[in-house]
Amino acid sequence: MRTRVVTGGILSSIAVLVIGWQLGGQPAVTAPAQQRTTSGSGTSGTGTSGSGSTSGTSDGSTGSGTSGSSAGGSATSGTFAGDTTQTQYGPVQVQITVANGKITDVTALQLTDQGGRSVQISQQAAPILRQEALQAQSAQIQSVSGATFTSEGYTTSLQSAIDKAGL
């Protein structure tokens, strides 16, 4: 009887290890980030454009760009920096480049920087988050497994930049 219990325990432990090993081999992407809703006002005009910048905020972020409207709808172009988001492991800030109302580039201006492991995780997560943002054309992107704080800070700052761009 004792031998059966020990053997059962060993087999159960091995099964748990194998399942964990199998799950560890999965891609580094997990469930989508929380859904956020935004509201804003549209821009109307007759093809005019303008640019502006904001400064003096507590995080020093700036944004500039142009917008106008035509028969096909509105188009925004420029570079917009999102607000700096404080995480448990340091600040995160991203900047987007928009051309004709489409996000063409996402650049991480700041990533978590407290501790060597945090820097390493952020450097691995940033390209994945960038790719997700460019594909989604929004801040509704999947977070990176093992980089939860970086992912949440990235999406928050990204949403801020998108809001500043009026997208």
Coordinates of C-alpha atoms in Angstrom, one line a residue:
M1 CA 0.0 0.0 0.0
R2 CA 2.8 2.4 0.9
T3 CA 4.6 1.7 -2.3
R4 CA 1.5 2.6 -4.3
V5 CA 1.1 5.9 -2.5
V6 CA 4.7 6.8 -3.1
T7 CA 4.6 5.8 -6.8
G8 CA 1.3 7.8 -7.2
G9 CA 2.9 10.8 -5.7
I10 CA 6.0 10.6 -7.9
L11 CA 3.9 10.1 -11.1
S12 CA 1.7 13.1 -10.1
S13 CA 4.8 15.3 -9.5
I14 CA 6.2 14.2 -12.9
A15 CA 2.9 15.0 -14.6
V16 CA 2.8 18.5 -13.0
L17 CA 6.4 19.2 -14.1
V18 CA 5.7 18.0 -17.7
I19 CA 2.6 20.2 -17.9
G20 CA 4.6 23.2 -16.6
W21 CA 7.4 22.5 -19.1
Q22 CA 4.9 22.3 -21.9
L23 CA 3.2 25.6 -20.9
G24 CA 6.6 27.3 -20.6
G25 CA 7.2 26.6 -24.3
Q26 CA 4.2 28.7 -25.3
P27 CA 4.6 32.1 -27.0
A28 CA 5.2 35.0 -24.6
V29 CA 1.9 36.7 -25.3
T30 CA -1.1 36.5 -22.9
A31 CA -4.6 37.8 -22.7
P32 CA -5.5 41.2 -24.1
A33 CA -5.0 44.3 -21.9
Q34 CA -8.0 45.8 -20.2
Q35 CA -10.4 47.5 -22.5
R36 CA -10.3 51.3 -22.3
T37 CA -12.9 53.7 -23.6
T38 CA -12.1 57.2 -24.7
S39 CA -14.2 60.1 -25.9
G40 CA -13.2 63.1 -27.8
S41 CA -14.3 65.7 -30.2
G42 CA -13.7 65.6 -34.0
T43 CA -12.0 68.3 -36.1
S44 CA -13.7 69.9 -39.0
G45 CA -12.4 72.2 -41.6
T46 CA -11.8 72.7 -45.2
G47 CA -8.3 71.2 -45.6
T48 CA -6.6 73.6 -43.3
S49 CA -3.9 72.3 -41.1
G50 CA -2.2 73.5 -37.9
S51 CA 0.3 72.4 -35.4
G52 CA 0.7 72.9 -31.8
S53 CA 2.7 71.6 -28.9
T54 CA 2.0 71.3 -25.2
S55 CA 4.5 71.7 -22.5
G56 CA 4.7 72.5 -18.8
T57 CA 3.1 69.2 -17.7
S58 CA 4.5 67.5 -14.8
D59 CA 6.0 64.7 -16.9
G60 CA 7.4 67.1 -19.6
S61 CA 5.6 65.3 -22.5
T62 CA 5.0 67.1 -25.7
G63 CA 3.0 66.5 -28.8
S64 CA 2.9 68.1 -32.2
G65 CA 1.1 67.3 -35.3
T66 CA -1.2 68.5 -38.0
S67 CA -4.8 67.7 -38.8
G68 CA -7.2 68.5 -41.5
S69 CA -10.3 67.1 -43.2
S70 CA -11.2 66.4 -46.7
A71 CA -14.0 64.7 -48.5
G72 CA -12.6 61.3 -47.5
G73 CA -12.5 62.1 -43.7
S74 CA -9.9 63.5 -41.4
A75 CA -6.2 62.8 -41.4
T76 CA -3.7 63.5 -38.6
S77 CA 0.0 63.5 -39.0
G78 CA 2.9 64.1 -36.6
T79 CA 4.7 62.8 -33.5
F80 CA 2.9 62.5 -30.2
A81 CA 4.4 61.6 -26.9
G82 CA 2.2 59.8 -24.3
D83 CA 2.2 60.7 -20.6
T84 CA 4.9 59.1 -18.5
T85 CA 3.4 56.2 -16.5
Q86 CA 4.9 55.2 -13.2
T87 CA 5.2 51.5 -12.6
Q88 CA 6.5 49.5 -9.7
Y89 CA 9.8 49.2 -11.6
G90 CA 10.1 52.7 -12.9
P91 CA 8.6 55.0 -15.5
V92 CA 7.3 54.0 -19.0
Q93 CA 6.7 56.5 -21.8
V94 CA 6.0 55.9 -25.5
Q95 CA 5.8 58.2 -28.5
I96 CA 3.8 57.5 -31.7
T97 CA 4.4 58.7 -35.2
V98 CA 1.2 59.2 -37.2
A99 CA 0.9 59.7 -40.9
N100 CA -2.5 60.3 -42.5
G101 CA -4.4 59.1 -39.4
K102 CA -2.4 55.8 -39.2
I103 CA 0.2 54.9 -36.6
T104 CA 3.4 54.3 -38.5
D105 CA 5.9 54.0 -35.6
V106 CA 5.9 53.5 -31.8
T107 CA 9.0 54.4 -29.9
A108 CA 9.7 53.7 -26.2
L109 CA 11.1 56.9 -24.8
Q110 CA 11.4 55.4 -21.3
L111 CA 11.2 51.8 -20.0
T112 CA 11.3 50.4 -16.5
D113 CA 14.8 50.9 -15.1
Q114 CA 14.9 49.7 -11.5
G115 CA 17.2 46.7 -11.3
G116 CA 19.0 44.8 -14.0
R117 CA 16.3 42.2 -14.4
S118 CA 13.6 44.9 -15.0
V119 CA 15.7 46.5 -17.7
Q120 CA 16.3 43.1 -19.4
I121 CA 12.5 42.3 -19.3
S122 CA 11.6 45.7 -20.7
Q123 CA 14.1 45.3 -23.5
Q124 CA 12.7 42.0 -24.5
A125 CA 9.0 43.1 -24.2
A126 CA 9.3 46.5 -26.1
P127 CA 9.6 45.0 -29.6
I128 CA 6.7 42.7 -29.0
L129 CA 4.5 45.5 -27.7
R130 CA 5.6 47.8 -30.6
Q131 CA 4.6 45.2 -33.1
E132 CA 1.2 44.6 -31.4
A133 CA 0.5 48.3 -31.3
L134 CA 1.3 48.7 -35.0
Q135 CA -0.9 45.8 -36.0
A136 CA -3.8 46.8 -33.7
Q137 CA -3.5 50.6 -34.5
S138 CA -4.7 51.1 -31.0
A139 CA -3.8 50.5 -27.3
Q140 CA -5.9 47.4 -27.2
I141 CA -2.9 45.1 -27.4
Q142 CA -1.9 41.9 -25.7
S143 CA 0.4 42.1 -22.7
V144 CA 3.7 40.3 -22.7
S145 CA 3.9 37.3 -20.3
G146 CA 6.5 38.0 -17.6
A147 CA 6.4 41.8 -18.3
T148 CA 3.1 42.7 -16.8
F149 CA 4.2 46.1 -15.3
T150 CA 6.0 47.1 -18.5
S151 CA 3.0 46.1 -20.6
E152 CA 0.5 48.0 -18.5
G153 CA 2.7 51.1 -18.5
Y154 CA 3.3 50.8 -22.2
T155 CA -0.5 50.5 -23.1
T156 CA -1.4 53.4 -20.7
S157 CA 1.2 55.7 -22.2
L158 CA 0.3 54.5 -25.7
Q159 CA -3.4 55.3 -25.1
S160 CA -2.4 58.8 -23.9
A161 CA -0.4 59.4 -27.1
I162 CA -3.3 58.2 -29.2
D163 CA -5.6 60.5 -27.4
K164 CA -3.3 63.4 -28.0
A165 CA -3.2 62.6 -31.7
G166 CA -7.0 62.5 -31.8
L167 CA -7.1 59.0 -33.2

